[in-house]
PDB file of C-alpha atoms in Angstrom:
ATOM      1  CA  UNK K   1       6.458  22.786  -4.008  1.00 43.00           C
ATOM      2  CA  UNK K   2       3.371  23.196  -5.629  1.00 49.00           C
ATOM      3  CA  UNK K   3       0.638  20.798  -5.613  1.00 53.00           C
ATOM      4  CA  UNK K   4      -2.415  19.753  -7.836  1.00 59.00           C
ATOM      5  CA  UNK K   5      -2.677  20.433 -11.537  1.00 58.00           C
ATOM      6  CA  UNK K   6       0.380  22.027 -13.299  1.00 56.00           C
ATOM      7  CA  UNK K   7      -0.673  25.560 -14.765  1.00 54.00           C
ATOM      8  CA  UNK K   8       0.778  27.548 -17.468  1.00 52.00           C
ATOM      9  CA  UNK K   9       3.099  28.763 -15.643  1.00 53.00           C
ATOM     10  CA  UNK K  10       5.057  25.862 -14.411  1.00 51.00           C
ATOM     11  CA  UNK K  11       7.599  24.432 -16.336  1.00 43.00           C
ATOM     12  CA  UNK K  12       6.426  20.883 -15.092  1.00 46.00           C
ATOM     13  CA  UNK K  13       3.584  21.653 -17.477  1.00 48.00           C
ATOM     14  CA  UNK K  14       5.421  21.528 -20.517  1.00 44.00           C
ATOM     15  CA  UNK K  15       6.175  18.126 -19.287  1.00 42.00           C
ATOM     16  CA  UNK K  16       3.265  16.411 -19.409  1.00 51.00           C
ATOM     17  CA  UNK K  17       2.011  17.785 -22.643  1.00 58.00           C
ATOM     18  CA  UNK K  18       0.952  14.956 -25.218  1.00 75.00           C
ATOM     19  CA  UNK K  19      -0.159  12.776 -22.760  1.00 77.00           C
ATOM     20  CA  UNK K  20      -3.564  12.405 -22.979  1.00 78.00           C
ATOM     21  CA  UNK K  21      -2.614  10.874 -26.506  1.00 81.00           C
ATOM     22  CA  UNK K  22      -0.794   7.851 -24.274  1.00 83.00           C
ATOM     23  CA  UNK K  23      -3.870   7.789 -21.514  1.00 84.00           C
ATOM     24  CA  UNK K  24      -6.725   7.595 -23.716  1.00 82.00           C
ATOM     25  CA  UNK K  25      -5.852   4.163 -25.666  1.00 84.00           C
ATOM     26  CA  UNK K  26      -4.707   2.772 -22.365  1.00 84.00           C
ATOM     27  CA  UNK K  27      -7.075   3.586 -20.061  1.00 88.00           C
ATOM     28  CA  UNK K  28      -9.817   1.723 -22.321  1.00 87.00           C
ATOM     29  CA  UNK K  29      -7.657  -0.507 -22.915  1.00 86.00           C
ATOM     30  CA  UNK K  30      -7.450  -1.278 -19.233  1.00 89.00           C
ATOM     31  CA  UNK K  31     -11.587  -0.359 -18.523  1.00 89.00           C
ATOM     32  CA  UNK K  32     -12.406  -3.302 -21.748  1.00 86.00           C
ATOM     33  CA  UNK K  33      -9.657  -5.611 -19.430  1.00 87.00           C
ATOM     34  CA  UNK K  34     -12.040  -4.989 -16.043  1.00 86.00           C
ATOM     35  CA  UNK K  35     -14.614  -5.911 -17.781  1.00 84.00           C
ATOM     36  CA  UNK K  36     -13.142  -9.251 -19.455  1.00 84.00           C
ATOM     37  CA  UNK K  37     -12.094 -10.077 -15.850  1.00 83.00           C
ATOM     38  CA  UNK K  38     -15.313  -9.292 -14.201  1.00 81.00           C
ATOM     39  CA  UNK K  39     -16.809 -11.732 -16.602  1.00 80.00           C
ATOM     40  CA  UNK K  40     -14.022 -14.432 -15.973  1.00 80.00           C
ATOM     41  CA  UNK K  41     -14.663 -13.941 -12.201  1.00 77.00           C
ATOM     42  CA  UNK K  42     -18.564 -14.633 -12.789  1.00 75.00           C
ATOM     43  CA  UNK K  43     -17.870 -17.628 -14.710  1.00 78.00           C
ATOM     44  CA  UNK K  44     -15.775 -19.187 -11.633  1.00 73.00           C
ATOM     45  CA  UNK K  45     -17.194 -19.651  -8.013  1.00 68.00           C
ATOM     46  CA  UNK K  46     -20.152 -17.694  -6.845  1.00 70.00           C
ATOM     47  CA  UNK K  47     -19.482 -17.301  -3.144  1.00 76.00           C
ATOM     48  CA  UNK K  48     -18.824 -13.852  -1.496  1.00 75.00           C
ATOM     49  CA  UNK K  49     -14.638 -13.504  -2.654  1.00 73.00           C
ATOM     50  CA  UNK K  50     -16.304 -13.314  -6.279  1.00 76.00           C
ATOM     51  CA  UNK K  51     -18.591 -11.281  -5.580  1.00 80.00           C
ATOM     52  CA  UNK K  52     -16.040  -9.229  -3.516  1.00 84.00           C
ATOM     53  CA  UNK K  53     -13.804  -9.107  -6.404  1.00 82.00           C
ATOM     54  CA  UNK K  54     -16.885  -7.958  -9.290  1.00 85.00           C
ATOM     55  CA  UNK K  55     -17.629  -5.411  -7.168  1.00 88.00           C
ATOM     56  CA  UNK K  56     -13.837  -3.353  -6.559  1.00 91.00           C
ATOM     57  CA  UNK K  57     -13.413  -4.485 -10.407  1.00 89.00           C
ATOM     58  CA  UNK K  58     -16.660  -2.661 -11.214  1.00 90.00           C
ATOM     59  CA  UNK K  59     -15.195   0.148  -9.315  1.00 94.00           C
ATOM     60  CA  UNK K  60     -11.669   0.304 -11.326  1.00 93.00           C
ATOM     61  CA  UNK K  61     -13.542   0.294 -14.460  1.00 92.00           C
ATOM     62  CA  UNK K  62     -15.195   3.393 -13.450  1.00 94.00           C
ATOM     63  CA  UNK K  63     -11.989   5.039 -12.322  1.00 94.00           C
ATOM     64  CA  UNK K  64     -10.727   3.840 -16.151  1.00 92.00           C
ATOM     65  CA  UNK K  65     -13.120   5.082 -17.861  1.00 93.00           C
ATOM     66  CA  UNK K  66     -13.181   8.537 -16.154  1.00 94.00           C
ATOM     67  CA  UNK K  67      -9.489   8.500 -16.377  1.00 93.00           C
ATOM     68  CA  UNK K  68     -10.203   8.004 -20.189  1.00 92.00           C
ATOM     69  CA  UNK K  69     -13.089  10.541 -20.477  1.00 92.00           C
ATOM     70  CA  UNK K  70     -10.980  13.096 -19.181  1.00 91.00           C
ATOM     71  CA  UNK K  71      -7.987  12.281 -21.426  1.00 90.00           C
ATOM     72  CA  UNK K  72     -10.427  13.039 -23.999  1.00 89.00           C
ATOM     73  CA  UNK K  73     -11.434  16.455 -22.656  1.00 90.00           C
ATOM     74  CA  UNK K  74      -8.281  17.088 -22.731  1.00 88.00           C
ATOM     75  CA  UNK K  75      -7.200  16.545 -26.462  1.00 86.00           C
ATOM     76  CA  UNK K  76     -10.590  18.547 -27.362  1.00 86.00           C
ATOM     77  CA  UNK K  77     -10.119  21.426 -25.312  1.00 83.00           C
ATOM     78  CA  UNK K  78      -7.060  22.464 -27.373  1.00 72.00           C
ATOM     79  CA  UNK K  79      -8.146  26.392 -27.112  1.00 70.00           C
ATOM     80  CA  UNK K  80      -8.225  26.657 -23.332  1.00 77.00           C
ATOM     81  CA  UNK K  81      -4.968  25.664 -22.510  1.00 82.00           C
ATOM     82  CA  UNK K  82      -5.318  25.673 -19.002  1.00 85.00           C
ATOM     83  CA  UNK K  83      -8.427  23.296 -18.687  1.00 87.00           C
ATOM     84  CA  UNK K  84      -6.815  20.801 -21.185  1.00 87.00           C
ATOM     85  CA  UNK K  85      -3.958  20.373 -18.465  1.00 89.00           C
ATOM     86  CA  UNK K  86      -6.064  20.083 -16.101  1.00 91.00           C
ATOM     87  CA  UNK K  87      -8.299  17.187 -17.241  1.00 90.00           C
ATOM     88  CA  UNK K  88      -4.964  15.837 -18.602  1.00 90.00           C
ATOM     89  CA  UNK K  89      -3.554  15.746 -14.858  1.00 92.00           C
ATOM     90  CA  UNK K  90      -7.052  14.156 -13.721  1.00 92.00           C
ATOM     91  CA  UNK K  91      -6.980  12.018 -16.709  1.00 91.00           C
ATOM     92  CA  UNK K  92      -3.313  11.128 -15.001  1.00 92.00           C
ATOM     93  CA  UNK K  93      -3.680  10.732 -11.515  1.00 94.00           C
ATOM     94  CA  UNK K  94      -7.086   8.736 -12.166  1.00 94.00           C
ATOM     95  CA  UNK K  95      -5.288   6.346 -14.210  1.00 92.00           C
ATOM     96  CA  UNK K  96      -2.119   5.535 -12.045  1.00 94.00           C
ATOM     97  CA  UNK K  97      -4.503   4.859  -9.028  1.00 95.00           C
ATOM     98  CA  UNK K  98      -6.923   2.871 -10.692  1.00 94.00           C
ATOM     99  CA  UNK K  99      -3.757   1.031 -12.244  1.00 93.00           C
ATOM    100  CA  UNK K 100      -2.593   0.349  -8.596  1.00 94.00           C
ATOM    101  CA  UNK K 101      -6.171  -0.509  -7.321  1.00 93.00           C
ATOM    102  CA  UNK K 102      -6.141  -3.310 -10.333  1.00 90.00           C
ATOM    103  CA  UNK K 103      -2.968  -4.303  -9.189  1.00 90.00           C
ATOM    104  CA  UNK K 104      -3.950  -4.629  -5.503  1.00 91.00           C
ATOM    105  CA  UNK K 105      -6.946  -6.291  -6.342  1.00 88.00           C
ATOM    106  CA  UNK K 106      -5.280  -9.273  -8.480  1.00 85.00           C
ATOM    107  CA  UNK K 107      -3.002  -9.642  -5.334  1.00 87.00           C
ATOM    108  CA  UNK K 108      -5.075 -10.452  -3.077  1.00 83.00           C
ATOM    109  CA  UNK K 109      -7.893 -12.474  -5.100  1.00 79.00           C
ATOM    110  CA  UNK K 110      -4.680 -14.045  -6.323  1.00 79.00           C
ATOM    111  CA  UNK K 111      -4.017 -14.814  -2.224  1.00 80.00           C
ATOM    112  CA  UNK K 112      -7.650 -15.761  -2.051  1.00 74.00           C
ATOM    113  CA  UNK K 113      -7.996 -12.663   0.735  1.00 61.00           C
ATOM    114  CA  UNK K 114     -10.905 -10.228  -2.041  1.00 55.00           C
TER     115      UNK K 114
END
């Protein structure tokens, strides 16, 4: 099984294609969110959990924002086929592990452990 970024070649290329169009909205969508909850966080508490919790949010909205950035490259570099899949498949693994990184990070400051 091949690993890493689908080339032009593999059928599991044709997949993915049009799916920078979905990552782009979303991922800013999801770096603006970060950034509304980084600003909640400051509002509560400031002991070390909120400060704990700014700082891994700070780090998701990076991974967002490249995610998006990417997805961008992507739709722009329409005449080289095979870098536009490539960012896309950045653009797509840096989104689904920032999503989970959000996800685990609401956990736990939900369980008071961030």
């Amino acid at each position: 099984m091949r690993r890493g970024p689908p080339g032009p070649d593999n059928p599991a290329s044709r997949l993915g294609r049009g799916l920078s169009h979905h990552i782009l909205p979303n991922a800013a969508t999801m770096a603006g969110l970060c950034s509304t909850l980084i600003g909640l966080v400051k509002l509560g508490e400031t002991d070390a959990m909120t400060r704990r919790a700014d700082e891994m949010l700070g780090y998701i909205t990076v991974l967002f924002v490249v995610s998006a950035l990417c997805s961008y490259g992507s739709i722009r570099a329409t005449a080289a086929a095979r870098r536009s899949e490539r960012l896309e498949w950045i653009a797509d693994v840096t989104f689904i592990v920032a999503l989970v990184a959000l996800a685990v990070v609401s956990l736990l400051f939900a369980h008071e452990q961030v």
